Coordinates of C-alpha atoms in Angstrom, one line a residue:
X1 CA -0.1 0.0 0.0
X2 CA 1.6 3.1 -0.9
X3 CA 1.3 5.5 2.3
X4 CA 1.5 8.8 2.2
X5 CA 4.3 11.2 1.6
X6 CA 5.6 12.9 4.4
X7 CA 5.4 16.9 5.3
X8 CA 9.4 17.5 4.8
X9 CA 9.9 15.7 1.7
X10 CA 7.2 16.6 -0.2
X11 CA 8.4 20.1 0.8
X12 CA 11.3 19.8 -0.3
X13 CA 10.7 17.9 -3.2
X14 CA 9.2 20.9 -4.4
X15 CA 11.7 23.3 -3.3
X16 CA 14.0 21.5 -5.6
X17 CA 13.1 23.5 -8.3
X18 CA 14.3 26.1 -7.2
X19 CA 17.1 25.1 -7.1
X20 CA 19.0 26.2 -4.3
X21 CA 18.2 25.0 -1.1
X22 CA 16.3 25.9 1.7
X23 CA 16.7 24.7 5.4
X24 CA 13.2 24.2 5.5
X25 CA 11.8 20.6 6.1
X26 CA 10.5 18.7 3.6
X27 CA 7.5 16.7 -0.8
X28 CA 8.4 16.4 -1.7
X29 CA 9.1 18.4 -4.6
X30 CA 9.1 20.8 -8.2
X31 CA 8.9 21.6 -11.6
X32 CA 12.4 23.2 -13.4
X33 CA 11.0 23.8 -17.2
X34 CA 12.7 26.8 -18.7
X35 CA 9.7 28.9 -20.1
X36 CA 8.6 32.2 -20.1
X37 CA 5.5 32.4 -18.3
X38 CA 2.4 29.7 -17.9
X39 CA -0.7 30.0 -19.9
X40 CA -2.6 28.2 -18.0
X41 CA -1.8 30.4 -15.1
X42 CA -3.0 33.0 -17.5
X43 CA -6.1 31.4 -18.4
X44 CA -9.9 33.3 -16.8
X45 CA -11.5 30.1 -14.7
X46 CA -15.5 29.6 -15.2
X47 CA -17.1 31.7 -12.6
X48 CA -20.1 30.7 -10.7
X49 CA -23.5 32.9 -10.7
X50 CA -23.0 36.4 -8.5
X51 CA -23.2 35.7 -4.6
X52 CA -27.1 37.5 -3.9
X53 CA -24.7 40.2 -1.8
X54 CA -22.5 42.1 -3.5
X55 CA -20.2 44.8 -2.4
X56 CA -20.1 48.2 -3.9
X57 CA -17.0 48.3 -5.0
X58 CA -17.2 45.2 -6.8
X59 CA -18.5 46.4 -10.1
X60 CA -16.0 48.3 -10.4
X61 CA -14.0 45.6 -10.5
X62 CA -12.6 43.8 -13.4
X63 CA -11.1 40.2 -14.0
X64 CA -8.8 41.6 -16.4
X65 CA -7.2 44.3 -13.9
X66 CA -5.2 43.5 -10.0
X67 CA -8.2 43.6 -7.4
X68 CA -5.7 44.7 -4.8
X69 CA -4.6 47.7 -6.3
X70 CA -8.2 49.2 -5.3
X71 CA -6.9 49.3 -2.0
X72 CA -3.4 49.7 -0.3
X73 CA -3.8 51.3 2.5
X74 CA -2.3 49.5 5.6
X75 CA -3.2 46.2 7.4
X76 CA -2.0 43.3 9.0
X77 CA -2.9 40.0 8.5
X78 CA -2.2 36.7 11.2
X79 CA -1.2 34.1 8.8
X80 CA -0.6 30.2 9.9
X81 CA 1.8 28.0 8.4
X82 CA 1.6 25.0 9.7
X83 CA 5.0 24.3 9.8
X84 CA 7.4 24.1 12.8
X85 CA 10.4 24.3 11.5
X86 CA 9.8 28.0 9.5
X87 CA 12.5 30.7 10.6
X88 CA 11.2 33.5 8.9
X89 CA 9.5 36.3 10.0
X90 CA 8.2 39.0 7.9
X91 CA 9.4 42.4 7.5
X92 CA 13.2 41.9 8.2
X93 CA 14.1 41.9 4.5
X94 CA 13.4 43.8 1.7
X95 CA 11.2 41.4 -0.3
X96 CA 8.8 41.4 2.5
X97 CA 9.4 45.5 3.2
X98 CA 8.7 45.6 -1.0
X99 CA 5.8 43.9 -0.6
X100 CA 4.1 45.6 2.1
X101 CA 5.0 48.5 0.8
X102 CA 3.2 47.9 -2.3
X103 CA 0.2 46.4 -1.4
X104 CA -0.6 47.4 2.9
X105 CA -0.1 43.8 3.5
X106 CA 1.6 42.7 6.7
X107 CA 2.1 39.9 7.5
X108 CA 2.3 38.2 10.7
X109 CA 3.4 34.9 11.2
X110 CA 1.9 32.0 13.8
X111 CA 4.1 29.2 13.1
X112 CA 3.7 26.3 16.2
X113 CA 6.8 26.3 18.6
X114 CA 6.4 22.6 18.8
X115 CA 3.8 19.3 18.2
X116 CA 2.1 20.9 14.2
X117 CA -1.0 19.1 14.5
X118 CA -1.8 19.8 18.6
X119 CA -0.9 23.4 17.7
X120 CA -3.9 22.9 15.2
X121 CA -6.5 20.4 16.5
X122 CA -6.6 23.6 19.4
X123 CA -6.7 26.2 16.9
X124 CA -10.0 24.0 15.4
X125 CA -11.4 23.7 18.6
X126 CA -11.7 26.6 19.9
X127 CA -13.7 27.6 16.6
X128 CA -11.7 30.8 15.3
X129 CA -8.6 30.8 13.1
X130 CA -5.8 33.3 12.0
X131 CA -6.5 34.7 8.9
X132 CA -4.5 32.4 6.3
X133 CA -4.1 29.8 7.5
X134 CA -1.8 27.1 5.4
X135 CA -0.7 23.5 5.5
X136 CA 0.1 20.1 3.8
X137 CA -2.3 19.0 1.7
X138 CA -2.4 15.7 3.0
X139 CA -3.0 17.0 6.5
X140 CA -6.2 16.3 8.9
X141 CA -6.4 19.1 9.6
X142 CA -7.6 20.5 5.5
X143 CA -11.3 18.5 5.9
X144 CA -11.3 19.7 9.8
X145 CA -11.1 23.0 8.7
X146 CA -14.2 22.7 5.8
X147 CA -16.5 20.6 6.9
X148 CA -16.4 22.5 10.2
X149 CA -17.4 25.7 8.8
X150 CA -14.1 27.6 9.6
X151 CA -12.9 28.4 6.0
X152 CA -14.6 30.7 3.5
X153 CA -15.1 29.4 -0.1
X154 CA -12.2 30.8 -2.5
X155 CA -14.7 31.3 -5.6
X156 CA -17.7 33.4 -3.6
X157 CA -14.7 35.4 -2.4
X158 CA -13.8 36.1 -5.8
X159 CA -17.2 36.6 -7.3
X160 CA -18.1 39.6 -4.4
X161 CA -15.2 40.6 -4.8
X162 CA -12.0 40.5 -7.1
X163 CA -12.9 38.9 -10.0
X164 CA -9.5 39.1 -10.8
X165 CA -9.0 35.9 -9.0
X166 CA -9.9 33.5 -11.7
X167 CA -7.7 35.2 -14.0
X168 CA -4.7 34.3 -12.0
X169 CA -5.9 30.9 -10.6
X170 CA -5.1 27.8 -13.3
X171 CA -8.7 25.8 -13.4
X172 CA -7.4 23.0 -13.4
X173 CA -6.3 23.3 -10.1
X174 CA -9.3 25.0 -8.9
X175 CA -11.3 21.8 -10.6
X176 CA -8.7 19.7 -8.7
X177 CA -9.7 21.2 -5.3
X178 CA -13.9 21.9 -5.7
X179 CA -15.3 20.4 -2.4
X180 CA -18.6 18.4 -2.9
X181 CA -20.9 21.4 -2.4
X182 CA -19.0 23.2 -5.7
X183 CA -16.5 25.5 -3.6
X184 CA -13.2 25.7 -3.3
X185 CA -11.7 27.0 -0.6
X186 CA -8.0 26.9 -0.4
X187 CA -5.2 26.6 -3.3
X188 CA -1.9 24.8 -3.3
X189 CA 1.6 25.8 -4.1
X190 CA 4.6 24.0 -6.3
X191 CA 1.8 22.5 -8.0
X192 CA 1.8 20.5 -11.5
X193 CA -1.3 19.5 -13.4
X194 CA -1.2 17.1 -16.7
X195 CA -1.4 19.8 -18.3
X196 CA 1.9 21.7 -16.8
X197 CA 3.6 18.3 -17.7
X198 CA 2.8 18.2 -21.2
X199 CA 4.6 21.3 -21.2
X200 CA 7.3 21.4 -18.7
X201 CA 7.6 17.9 -17.9
X202 CA 11.0 17.2 -19.5
X203 CA 12.7 19.7 -17.3
X204 CA 11.1 19.2 -14.4
X205 CA 13.5 17.1 -11.6
X206 CA 12.7 15.2 -8.3
X207 CA 13.7 15.0 -4.6
X208 CA 14.3 11.9 -4.6
X209 CA 18.2 10.6 -4.2
X210 CA 20.8 8.2 -3.3
X211 CA 24.2 9.8 -2.5
X212 CA 27.9 8.2 -1.5
X213 CA 30.2 10.3 -0.1
X214 CA 32.4 11.5 -3.6
X215 CA 35.8 10.9 -1.7
X216 CA 35.7 7.4 -0.4
X217 CA 33.0 6.2 -3.6
X218 CA 35.9 6.9 -5.7
X219 CA 38.2 5.2 -3.4
X220 CA 36.8 2.2 -3.4
X221 CA 36.6 2.3 -7.1
X222 CA 33.3 3.9 -7.8
X223 CA 31.3 -0.2 -7.8
X224 CA 27.9 -0.5 -8.9
X225 CA 25.8 0.1 -6.1
X226 CA 22.3 -1.1 -7.8
X227 CA 22.4 -4.8 -7.2
X228 CA 22.0 -6.1 -3.5
X229 CA 25.4 -8.2 -3.6
X230 CA 27.4 -4.9 -5.3
X231 CA 25.8 -2.7 -2.2
X232 CA 26.8 -4.7 0.5
X233 CA 30.1 -5.1 -0.5
X234 CA 30.5 -1.2 -1.3
X235 CA 29.1 -0.4 2.5
X236 CA 31.5 -2.9 3.8
X237 CA 34.4 -1.6 1.1
X238 CA 33.7 1.6 2.6
X239 CA 33.6 1.1 6.3
X240 CA 36.7 -0.6 6.2
X241 CA 38.8 1.8 4.2
X242 CA 37.8 4.4 5.8
X243 CA 36.5 3.2 9.7
X244 CA 36.6 6.5 10.9
X245 CA 36.2 10.4 9.7
X246 CA 38.3 12.9 11.4
X247 CA 38.1 10.8 14.9
X248 CA 34.4 9.6 14.7
X249 CA 33.0 6.2 13.3
X250 CA 32.3 6.6 9.8
X251 CA 28.2 5.7 9.2
X252 CA 27.9 3.9 6.2
X253 CA 24.3 4.3 5.4
X254 CA 22.2 6.7 6.5
X255 CA 18.3 6.8 6.2
X256 CA 15.6 9.0 7.2
X257 CA 14.1 9.8 10.7
X258 CA 12.0 6.8 11.9
X259 CA 9.2 8.5 13.2
X260 CA 5.3 7.2 15.1
X261 CA 4.3 6.6 11.4
X262 CA 7.5 4.7 9.0
X263 CA 9.8 6.2 7.4
X264 CA 10.7 7.8 4.6
X265 CA 13.7 6.1 3.0
X266 CA 12.1 2.8 3.6
X267 CA 8.7 3.0 2.0
X268 CA 8.2 5.6 -1.0
X269 CA 12.4 6.6 -1.9
X270 CA 13.5 2.7 -2.2
X271 CA 10.0 1.4 -4.0
X272 CA 10.3 4.0 -6.5
X273 CA 14.0 3.3 -6.8
X274 CA 12.8 -0.7 -7.2
X275 CA 10.6 0.8 -10.2
X276 CA 7.2 -1.2 -8.3
X277 CA 3.7 0.2 -9.9
X278 CA 1.3 2.4 -7.5
X279 CA -1.2 0.3 -9.8
X280 CA -1.7 -3.1 -11.8
X281 CA -4.7 -3.7 -14.5
X282 CA -6.4 0.0 -12.5
X283 CA -6.1 -2.0 -9.4
X284 CA -4.3 -0.1 -6.2
X285 CA -1.0 -2.4 -5.9
X286 CA 0.1 -3.1 -2.1
X287 CA 3.9 -1.9 -3.4
X288 CA 5.2 -3.8 0.0
X289 CA 4.0 -6.3 -0.5
X290 CA 6.0 -6.7 -4.0
X291 CA 8.9 -9.1 -3.6
X292 CA 11.7 -6.5 -5.0
X293 CA 10.6 -4.6 -2.2
X294 CA 11.3 -7.6 0.3
X295 CA 14.3 -8.7 -1.5
X296 CA 15.8 -5.5 -0.6
X297 CA 14.8 -5.4 2.8
X298 CA 16.6 -8.4 3.7
X299 CA 19.5 -7.2 1.9
X300 CA 19.7 -4.1 4.1
X301 CA 18.9 -6.7 7.5
X302 CA 21.5 -8.1 6.0
X303 CA 23.9 -5.2 5.8
X304 CA 23.2 -4.4 9.4
X305 CA 24.4 -8.2 10.7
X306 CA 27.8 -7.1 9.3
X307 CA 27.7 -3.9 11.0
X308 CA 27.2 -2.1 8.2
X309 CA 23.3 -0.3 9.9
X310 CA 25.2 2.1 12.4
X311 CA 22.3 2.6 15.6
X312 CA 22.5 6.2 15.3
X313 CA 20.8 6.0 12.4
X314 CA 16.9 4.3 14.6
X315 CA 17.6 7.5 17.1
X316 CA 18.6 9.6 14.7
X317 CA 16.3 12.9 13.8
X318 CA 17.0 15.6 11.5
X319 CA 19.1 18.6 13.7
X320 CA 21.6 15.2 14.4
X321 CA 21.7 14.1 11.0
X322 CA 22.4 17.8 9.2
X323 CA 25.3 17.8 11.8
X324 CA 26.5 13.9 10.8
X325 CA 26.4 14.8 7.0
X326 CA 28.0 18.5 7.8
X327 CA 30.5 16.5 8.8
X328 CA 30.7 14.1 5.9
X329 CA 30.1 10.9 8.6
X330 CA 27.5 9.2 6.2
X331 CA 29.1 7.3 2.8
X332 CA 25.9 6.6 0.8
X333 CA 22.5 8.6 1.5
X334 CA 18.3 7.1 0.4
X335 CA 17.5 10.5 1.0
X336 CA 15.7 13.8 -0.3
X337 CA 18.7 15.9 -1.2
X338 CA 16.9 19.5 -0.6
X339 CA 16.6 17.3 3.0
X340 CA 20.9 18.3 3.1
X341 CA 21.0 21.3 0.7
X342 CA 22.6 24.1 2.9
X343 CA 25.5 20.7 4.6
X344 CA 25.6 20.1 0.9
X345 CA 26.9 23.2 0.4
X346 CA 28.9 23.4 3.5
X347 CA 30.5 20.6 2.3
X348 CA 31.7 22.1 -1.1
X349 CA 33.2 25.7 0.5
X350 CA 35.5 23.1 2.3
X351 CA 36.4 20.5 0.0
X352 CA 34.6 20.0 -3.4
X353 CA 35.9 16.8 -3.3
X354 CA 34.1 15.8 -0.1
X355 CA 30.8 15.8 -1.0
X356 CA 27.6 13.8 -1.9
X357 CA 27.0 13.2 -5.5
X358 CA 24.0 11.3 -6.9
X359 CA 24.8 7.6 -8.2
X360 CA 22.1 5.0 -9.6
X361 CA 21.2 3.0 -6.0
X362 CA 19.2 0.4 -5.3
X363 CA 17.6 -1.4 -8.2
X364 CA 15.0 -4.3 -9.8
X365 CA 16.2 -8.1 -10.9
X366 CA 15.7 -6.4 -14.1
X367 CA 18.1 -2.9 -13.4
X368 CA 14.9 -1.3 -14.5
X369 CA 15.4 2.7 -14.3
X370 CA 13.9 3.9 -11.6
X371 CA 10.2 6.0 -11.1
X372 CA 11.1 9.2 -9.0
X373 CA 8.3 11.1 -7.8
X374 CA 7.4 14.0 -10.1
X375 CA 5.3 17.6 -9.7
X376 CA 1.4 16.9 -9.2
X377 CA -1.6 18.6 -8.9
X378 CA -2.0 18.2 -5.3
X379 CA 1.0 20.3 -5.3
X380 CA 2.5 20.9 -1.5
X381 CA 0.3 22.9 0.6
X382 CA -3.1 24.7 0.4
X383 CA -3.9 27.8 1.3
X384 CA -7.5 28.6 3.0
X385 CA -8.8 31.7 4.7
X386 CA -10.8 31.7 7.6
X387 CA -14.1 32.7 8.3
X388 CA -12.7 34.8 11.1
X389 CA -10.5 37.2 8.3
X390 CA -10.6 40.9 9.4
X391 CA -11.0 41.3 6.1
X392 CA -12.7 40.0 3.3
X393 CA -11.4 41.9 0.4
X394 CA -8.3 42.5 1.1
X395 CA -7.5 38.6 1.8
X396 CA -9.3 37.7 -1.5
X397 CA -7.2 40.6 -3.4
X398 CA -3.6 39.6 -1.3
X399 CA -3.8 36.5 -2.7
X400 CA -5.0 37.0 -6.1
X401 CA -1.6 39.2 -6.2
X402 CA 0.3 36.8 -4.3
X403 CA -1.1 33.7 -6.6
X404 CA -0.2 36.1 -10.1
X405 CA 3.1 36.6 -12.1
X406 CA 3.9 39.7 -9.9
X407 CA 3.3 38.3 -7.1
X408 CA 5.3 35.4 -8.1
X409 CA 8.1 37.2 -9.5
X410 CA 8.4 39.7 -6.4
X411 CA 8.8 36.8 -4.1
X412 CA 10.5 35.5 -6.3
X413 CA 13.1 37.4 -7.6
X414 CA 12.4 40.0 -4.9
X415 CA 13.0 43.4 -5.4
X416 CA 14.5 45.5 -8.9
X417 CA 17.7 46.7 -8.0
X418 CA 18.2 45.1 -4.4
X419 CA 18.0 41.1 -5.1
X420 CA 17.7 41.1 -9.5
X421 CA 19.0 43.3 -12.0
X422 CA 17.6 42.7 -15.5
X423 CA 21.1 41.9 -16.7
X424 CA 22.3 40.9 -20.3
X425 CA 18.5 41.8 -21.2
X426 CA 17.4 39.4 -18.7
X427 CA 15.8 39.3 -15.0
X428 CA 18.0 37.8 -12.8
X429 CA 19.3 37.6 -9.5
X430 CA 22.9 39.8 -9.4
X431 CA 26.0 38.0 -8.9
X432 CA 26.5 38.3 -5.2
X433 CA 22.9 37.9 -4.0
X434 CA 23.0 34.2 -6.0
X435 CA 26.2 33.8 -4.9
X436 CA 24.8 34.4 -1.1
X437 CA 22.2 32.2 -1.7
X438 CA 24.1 29.2 -2.5
X439 CA 27.0 29.9 -0.3
X440 CA 24.5 30.6 2.8
X441 CA 20.9 30.2 2.1
X442 CA 19.9 30.8 5.7
X443 CA 21.7 33.8 5.1
X444 CA 19.6 34.4 2.0
X445 CA 16.9 34.4 3.8
X446 CA 17.5 37.1 6.1
X447 CA 19.6 39.4 4.2
X448 CA 17.4 39.2 0.5
X449 CA 13.7 37.2 1.3
X450 CA 14.2 36.4 -2.1
X451 CA 13.8 32.6 -3.8
X452 CA 10.8 31.7 -2.4
X453 CA 11.8 32.2 1.4
X454 CA 8.1 33.0 1.7
X455 CA 6.2 29.9 0.0
X456 CA 3.0 30.4 0.6
X457 CA 1.1 30.7 -2.7
X458 CA 4.5 29.3 -5.0
X459 CA 3.9 28.2 -9.0
X460 CA 7.9 27.1 -10.1
X461 CA 6.0 26.8 -13.3
X462 CA 5.6 30.6 -13.7
X463 CA 9.3 31.4 -11.8
X464 CA 11.3 29.0 -14.1
X465 CA 11.5 31.6 -17.2
X466 CA 14.2 33.7 -14.1
X467 CA 15.2 30.5 -12.1
X468 CA 19.1 30.9 -12.6
X469 CA 21.3 27.7 -14.0
X470 CA 21.9 25.4 -11.2
X471 CA 25.3 25.7 -10.2
X472 CA 27.3 22.9 -8.6
X473 CA 27.1 20.7 -6.1
X474 CA 23.5 20.5 -6.4
X475 CA 23.3 21.2 -10.2
X476 CA 24.5 17.3 -10.7
X477 CA 21.9 15.6 -8.0
X478 CA 19.3 17.2 -9.7
X479 CA 20.0 17.1 -13.3
X480 CA 20.7 13.2 -12.1
X481 CA 16.8 12.7 -11.5
X482 CA 15.3 13.9 -15.4
X483 CA 13.9 11.8 -17.3
X484 CA 13.0 9.7 -13.9
X485 CA 10.6 11.4 -12.4
X486 CA 6.6 10.6 -12.9
X487 CA 3.7 12.6 -12.4
X488 CA 2.0 10.8 -9.3
X489 CA -1.2 13.3 -9.4
X490 CA -4.0 10.4 -9.7
X491 CA -2.5 8.8 -6.1
X492 CA -3.0 11.8 -4.1
X493 CA -5.2 12.8 -1.1
X494 CA -6.8 9.0 -1.0
X495 CA -6.9 8.5 2.3
X496 CA -9.2 8.7 3.9
X497 CA -9.9 11.5 7.3
X498 CA -8.2 10.1 10.7
X499 CA -11.5 10.2 13.0
X500 CA -13.1 8.4 10.3
X501 CA -13.3 4.7 10.6
X502 CA -11.5 3.6 7.7
X503 CA -9.0 6.6 9.1
X504 CA -8.6 5.2 12.8
X505 CA -7.6 1.8 10.9
X506 CA -5.6 3.2 8.6
X507 CA -3.5 5.4 12.3
X508 CA -3.1 1.6 13.7
X509 CA -1.3 -0.5 10.3
X510 CA 1.4 2.9 10.1
X511 CA 1.7 2.3 14.1
X512 CA 2.0 -1.3 13.4
X513 CA 4.6 -0.3 10.3
X514 CA 7.1 1.9 12.4
X515 CA 7.2 -0.1 14.9
X516 CA 8.0 -3.1 12.5
X517 CA 10.7 -2.0 10.5
X518 CA 13.2 -1.0 12.9
X519 CA 12.3 -5.3 13.7
X520 CA 12.5 -6.3 10.2
X521 CA 16.2 -4.7 10.1
X522 CA 17.7 -6.0 13.3
X523 CA 16.1 -9.7 12.9
X524 CA 19.2 -12.2 13.0
X525 CA 18.8 -14.2 10.6
X526 CA 16.3 -14.4 7.4
X527 CA 14.6 -16.8 9.0
X528 CA 13.6 -14.4 11.7
X529 CA 12.4 -11.7 9.3
X530 CA 9.9 -14.0 7.3
X531 CA 8.1 -14.6 10.9
X532 CA 8.3 -10.5 11.4
X533 CA 6.7 -9.8 8.0
X534 CA 4.2 -12.8 8.2
X535 CA 3.6 -11.2 11.4
X536 CA 3.6 -8.1 9.8
X537 CA 1.1 -8.2 7.5
X538 CA -1.3 -10.7 9.4
X539 CA -1.7 -8.0 11.9
X540 CA -2.7 -5.7 8.5
X541 CA -5.2 -7.6 7.6
X542 CA -6.8 -7.8 11.2
X543 CA -6.9 -4.7 11.4
X544 CA -8.9 -4.1 8.7
X545 CA -6.1 -3.0 5.6
X546 CA -8.9 -4.3 3.1
X547 CA -10.9 -1.4 4.1
X548 CA -8.8 1.1 3.7
X549 CA -7.3 -0.1 0.2
X550 CA -11.3 0.1 -0.8
X551 CA -11.6 3.5 0.2
X552 CA -8.0 4.4 -1.6
X553 CA -9.5 2.8 -4.4
X554 CA -12.6 4.3 -4.7
X555 CA -10.8 7.7 -4.2
X556 CA -7.9 6.2 -6.8
X557 CA -11.1 5.9 -9.5
X558 CA -12.4 9.5 -8.8
X559 CA -8.9 11.1 -9.2
X560 CA -8.6 9.7 -12.9
X561 CA -12.3 10.4 -13.5
X562 CA -11.1 14.8 -12.8
X563 CA -8.1 14.1 -14.3
X564 CA -9.7 13.3 -17.4
X565 CA -11.6 16.3 -17.6
X566 CA -8.5 18.4 -17.8

């Protein structure tokens, strides 16, 4: 069963398109196309009948003119971001200052200090939300907010206050996010529709990579690591030749952190590298039961038995992993490339030979190319406007601005003369700005605030026209994924709400998986692995896996019908 991607993963998968790596957490992922604007984002959608109550100023508004220009008086919106790792404040950098000066809108970000779900659930339970809310489309909170009537329909707000919204919104994406009541409550960022894929798909990149430390890999003969035998032999050779890195134990293999729901590397990542299908003959396929997957899980079990899986990887969280990546202590990693972008830049500055490079990793028996997650129509996050918003008109107008090509350009390039200029006839980042972006993304965010430091409504297909060419060491990792990415739109948004009967079952299955994965890798023998595996599959069935699969199948078929209309 193909379980949901995790927040960090999705996010950075999508941030990969921006090419320069944010220290932000995690989508993955992400269109990097050379285009001159996205025509889909300039297409006027079909508006429904106007609402009964029309604001006096609505008659003066035009679907062809940005509504925000009608009122640029000062206003501050509270904006909730359901991402505890988000480090930036609005108004401390030139880009956000420029946008406030231009539109009159100031933003007070509200970011949870700890567990995002707890904070969001508390807000939802209170019945009162901040003006704007941005959260991952995959989070239960989206459905809870909509079903609790805590968000306003964007289409109704647009009809009443800013018809320009329809001009700068993609009809396909509005259709994808239209609810059963016919309304749209959230708009995605970093979203690519099947039509976008047809236009720009050849240039799309993924964030899913298998990387090795360049100098160590070359020192052991640049071995082929696509087969189980070659993979284990390479880990062993690396550990024997380089038992320590600067006086500390070398870690042969790095994985995403083990969480309460599983492990990204041991689920979707390795399944994608093995090109395991998501569906067969129109039916969703339970990928983890595939013989290729089981073969590689047993390979990792053997690696652990051979002393090649450090205890660190079972307990480390992302901060600890970032520290060890910066020290170059991992030999290989099945990991999201943008999750270690800042560390990679630091390593490159110290020694270009001691960096991580992408190579062909685990493969199926036929050595087929990986099928990596490319961009999808769901995007990464969705942004909603609360029913308690302090000014409905200004809110939808600002959302339209951010969603437009103008807003995307402002948030991506920043203010002209400050972070970008017209150089050689093209609007592009100033050399010193681009240099800092690559060397120290955290410092860049604070000094300039462009390149989507504020990513809530980023449209990576629009901004591709200004995206600089990738530079090393990031370019090699990015280029390795080209041609290996696949659209996964039809597989998004198929999981049940956590509070539903099927959702409760799914939560229990995820909890079971999180506890089982380490046990499988730590099994002392293949026979013990088989015993654990058989029990795991049986427990899933006993919990009610079939009910979850039936629910997901229905949603998947609905998605296919939706996308067929695009």
